[in-house]
């Protein structure tokens, strides 16, 4: 399959990552969200298996960052939460006849191009569904749908098992891939501390930033 589009929903940076407020100031959280997105876009741009990258956002800084990494910026459903933004990108891709949507969040800074290529290479022919769970097997940190609406998507803190059931209701047996970089999202203080301790250490922009913050 050579028509897989990576799709990243991005909320406005102002007010981002409020669950990290015990460790970081509002300005630090804003910078962190932008820096994590840049790490994710760098990994996506390095993948060899993608037809393109799409970012759904109304934040001008996020849009500029996306364009610098060769991504296409859309705003369809951008203010309708994570699920609404992903479904907005699915509508765009479906209308254009694209084969598949691979959605990842903007807060998995240990993501690598190799992991993206691994997800795509694990995918079966349409209709099909591939998923990478978060490290706690609660969240859905990467989802590949072929075609883009093969399985109804609904993201949240506990979406992994509901997504498996949603795929099976469509008579699609999900392909499950576990990858450490994709699995490590940063939402809570415990996630941030786990990221700082993760081995092997990766010279990401996010790690450098958090060290500058004194964490």
Coordinates of C-alpha atoms in Angstrom, one line a residue:
X1 CA 0.0 0.0 0.0
X2 CA 1.6 3.3 -1.1
X3 CA -1.3 5.7 -0.5
X4 CA -1.2 6.1 3.3
X5 CA -1.6 9.6 4.7
X6 CA -0.3 10.4 8.2
X7 CA -2.9 12.6 9.9
X8 CA -2.1 14.6 13.0
X9 CA -4.8 16.6 14.9
X10 CA -3.3 19.6 16.7
X11 CA -5.1 21.7 19.3
X12 CA -4.2 25.3 19.8
X13 CA -0.9 25.6 21.8
X14 CA -2.4 28.1 24.2
X15 CA -3.8 26.2 27.1
X16 CA -2.2 22.9 26.0
X17 CA -1.4 20.1 28.4
X18 CA -3.2 21.4 31.4
X19 CA -2.8 18.0 33.2
X20 CA 0.9 18.9 33.5
X21 CA 0.2 22.1 35.4
X22 CA 1.7 20.6 38.6
X23 CA 5.1 20.5 36.9
X24 CA 5.1 23.2 34.2
X25 CA 3.9 26.7 33.8
X26 CA 1.3 27.6 31.1
X27 CA 4.1 29.1 28.9
X28 CA 6.2 26.0 29.4
X29 CA 3.3 23.7 28.5
X30 CA 2.7 25.7 25.4
X31 CA 6.4 25.4 24.3
X32 CA 6.3 21.7 25.1
X33 CA 3.3 21.1 22.9
X34 CA 5.0 22.8 20.0
X35 CA 8.3 21.0 20.6
X36 CA 6.6 17.6 20.8
X37 CA 4.8 18.3 17.5
X38 CA 8.1 19.1 15.8
X39 CA 9.6 15.8 16.9
X40 CA 6.5 14.0 15.6
X41 CA 6.6 15.8 12.3
X42 CA 10.3 15.1 11.9
X43 CA 9.7 11.4 12.3
X44 CA 6.8 11.4 9.9
X45 CA 8.8 13.3 7.3
X46 CA 11.6 10.7 7.5
X47 CA 9.3 7.7 6.9
X48 CA 9.5 6.2 3.5
X49 CA 6.0 4.5 3.4
X50 CA 3.8 7.6 3.5
X51 CA 2.1 9.3 0.6
X52 CA 1.8 12.5 2.6
X53 CA 1.3 14.2 5.9
X54 CA -1.8 16.1 6.9
X55 CA -2.1 18.4 10.0
X56 CA -5.5 19.6 11.2
X57 CA -5.2 22.8 13.1
X58 CA -6.3 26.4 13.4
X59 CA -3.2 27.3 15.4
X60 CA -1.0 29.5 13.1
X61 CA 2.3 28.4 14.7
X62 CA 1.3 24.7 14.3
X63 CA 0.3 25.4 10.7
X64 CA 3.6 27.1 10.0
X65 CA 5.5 24.2 11.6
X66 CA 3.6 21.7 9.6
X67 CA 4.3 23.5 6.4
X68 CA 8.0 23.6 7.1
X69 CA 7.9 19.8 7.4
X70 CA 6.1 19.4 4.1
X71 CA 2.7 18.7 5.6
X72 CA -0.6 19.7 4.2
X73 CA -2.7 21.9 6.6
X74 CA -6.5 21.5 6.8
X75 CA -9.1 22.9 9.3
X76 CA -12.0 20.5 8.7
X77 CA -13.4 19.8 12.2
X78 CA -10.3 21.3 13.9
X79 CA -12.2 22.7 16.8
X80 CA -14.3 19.6 17.4
X81 CA -11.9 17.8 19.6
X82 CA -9.4 15.0 18.8
X83 CA -12.1 12.7 17.3
X84 CA -13.7 15.5 15.3
X85 CA -10.4 16.6 13.9
X86 CA -9.4 13.0 12.8
X87 CA -12.8 12.5 11.2
X88 CA -12.4 15.8 9.5
X89 CA -9.2 14.6 7.9
X90 CA -10.9 11.2 7.0
X91 CA -13.6 13.1 5.2
X92 CA -11.0 15.1 3.2
X93 CA -9.1 11.9 2.3
X94 CA -12.2 10.0 1.4
X95 CA -13.5 12.8 -0.8
X96 CA -10.1 12.7 -2.7
X97 CA -10.1 8.9 -3.1
X98 CA -7.1 8.3 -0.9
X99 CA -6.5 4.7 0.2
X100 CA -5.8 5.0 3.9
X101 CA -5.5 7.2 7.0
X102 CA -2.8 6.7 9.6
X103 CA -3.5 9.0 12.6
X104 CA -1.0 9.7 15.3
X105 CA -1.1 12.4 18.1
X106 CA 1.3 15.3 18.3
X107 CA 2.5 14.2 21.8
X108 CA 4.6 11.1 21.1
X109 CA 8.1 12.6 20.8
X110 CA 9.9 9.3 20.9
X111 CA 8.2 8.4 17.6
X112 CA 10.6 7.3 14.9
X113 CA 10.4 7.0 11.1
X114 CA 11.1 3.2 11.5
X115 CA 8.0 2.8 13.7
X116 CA 5.8 4.5 11.2
X117 CA 7.1 2.3 8.4
X118 CA 6.6 -0.7 10.6
X119 CA 2.9 0.2 11.2
X120 CA 2.4 0.7 7.4
X121 CA 4.2 -2.6 6.5
X122 CA 2.0 -4.5 9.1
X123 CA -1.2 -3.3 7.5
X124 CA -3.4 -5.6 5.5
X125 CA -5.3 -4.8 2.3
X126 CA -8.6 -3.0 2.6
X127 CA -10.9 -3.1 4.4
X128 CA -8.5 -3.3 7.3
X129 CA -7.6 -1.7 10.6
X130 CA -4.2 -1.6 12.4
X131 CA -3.7 -0.1 15.9
X132 CA -0.8 0.7 18.2
X133 CA -1.9 1.1 21.8
X134 CA -0.6 3.5 24.4
X135 CA 1.8 1.9 26.9
X136 CA -1.0 1.4 29.4
X137 CA -3.3 -0.1 26.7
X138 CA -5.9 2.5 27.3
X139 CA -5.3 5.0 24.6
X140 CA -5.1 4.5 20.8
X141 CA -1.8 6.1 19.8
X142 CA -1.7 5.1 16.1
X143 CA -4.6 3.9 14.0
X144 CA -4.5 3.0 10.4
X145 CA -7.8 2.7 8.5
X146 CA -8.1 1.5 5.0
X147 CA -10.2 3.0 3.6
X148 CA -10.3 6.0 5.8
X149 CA -13.8 5.2 7.2
X150 CA -13.4 1.4 7.5
X151 CA -13.9 1.6 11.3
X152 CA -15.7 4.3 13.3
X153 CA -13.2 6.2 15.5
X154 CA -13.7 7.7 18.9
X155 CA -10.7 8.8 20.8
X156 CA -10.3 9.4 24.5
X157 CA -8.5 8.2 27.6
X158 CA -9.9 4.7 27.2
X159 CA -10.3 4.1 23.5
X160 CA -8.0 1.1 22.7
X161 CA -10.4 -1.8 23.5
X162 CA -13.5 0.1 22.2
X163 CA -11.6 0.5 18.9
X164 CA -10.9 -3.2 18.8
X165 CA -14.6 -4.0 19.3
X166 CA -15.5 -1.3 16.7
X167 CA -13.3 -3.0 14.1
X168 CA -14.8 -6.5 14.9
X169 CA -18.3 -5.1 14.5
X170 CA -17.3 -4.2 11.0
X171 CA -16.1 -7.8 10.5
X172 CA -12.5 -6.6 10.5
X173 CA -10.0 -8.4 12.7
X174 CA -7.6 -5.6 13.9
X175 CA -3.9 -5.9 13.5
X176 CA -2.2 -5.0 16.8
X177 CA 1.3 -3.6 16.8
X178 CA 3.1 -2.6 20.0
X179 CA 5.9 0.0 19.5
X180 CA 7.6 1.8 22.4
X181 CA 7.9 5.2 20.8
X182 CA 4.4 5.4 19.6
X183 CA 3.2 4.0 22.9
X184 CA 4.8 6.8 25.0
X185 CA 2.5 9.8 24.9
X186 CA 2.9 12.7 27.4
X187 CA -0.4 13.6 29.0
X188 CA 0.1 13.3 32.7
X189 CA 3.1 14.0 35.1
X190 CA 3.8 10.3 35.3
X191 CA 4.1 10.1 31.5
X192 CA 6.6 13.0 31.5
X193 CA 8.7 11.4 34.2
X194 CA 8.6 8.1 32.3
X195 CA 9.7 9.9 29.1
X196 CA 12.7 11.4 31.0
X197 CA 13.8 8.0 32.2
X198 CA 13.2 6.1 29.0
X199 CA 16.1 4.1 27.6
X200 CA 17.9 4.3 25.3
X201 CA 18.0 8.0 25.5
X202 CA 17.0 9.7 22.3
X203 CA 18.3 13.2 21.4
X204 CA 14.8 14.6 20.8
X205 CA 14.0 18.3 20.9
X206 CA 11.5 17.4 23.7
X207 CA 14.2 15.8 25.9
X208 CA 16.5 18.8 25.4
X209 CA 13.7 21.2 26.3
X210 CA 12.7 19.4 29.5
X211 CA 16.3 19.3 30.6
X212 CA 16.4 23.1 30.0
X213 CA 13.3 23.3 32.2
X214 CA 15.3 21.6 35.0
X215 CA 13.3 18.4 35.0

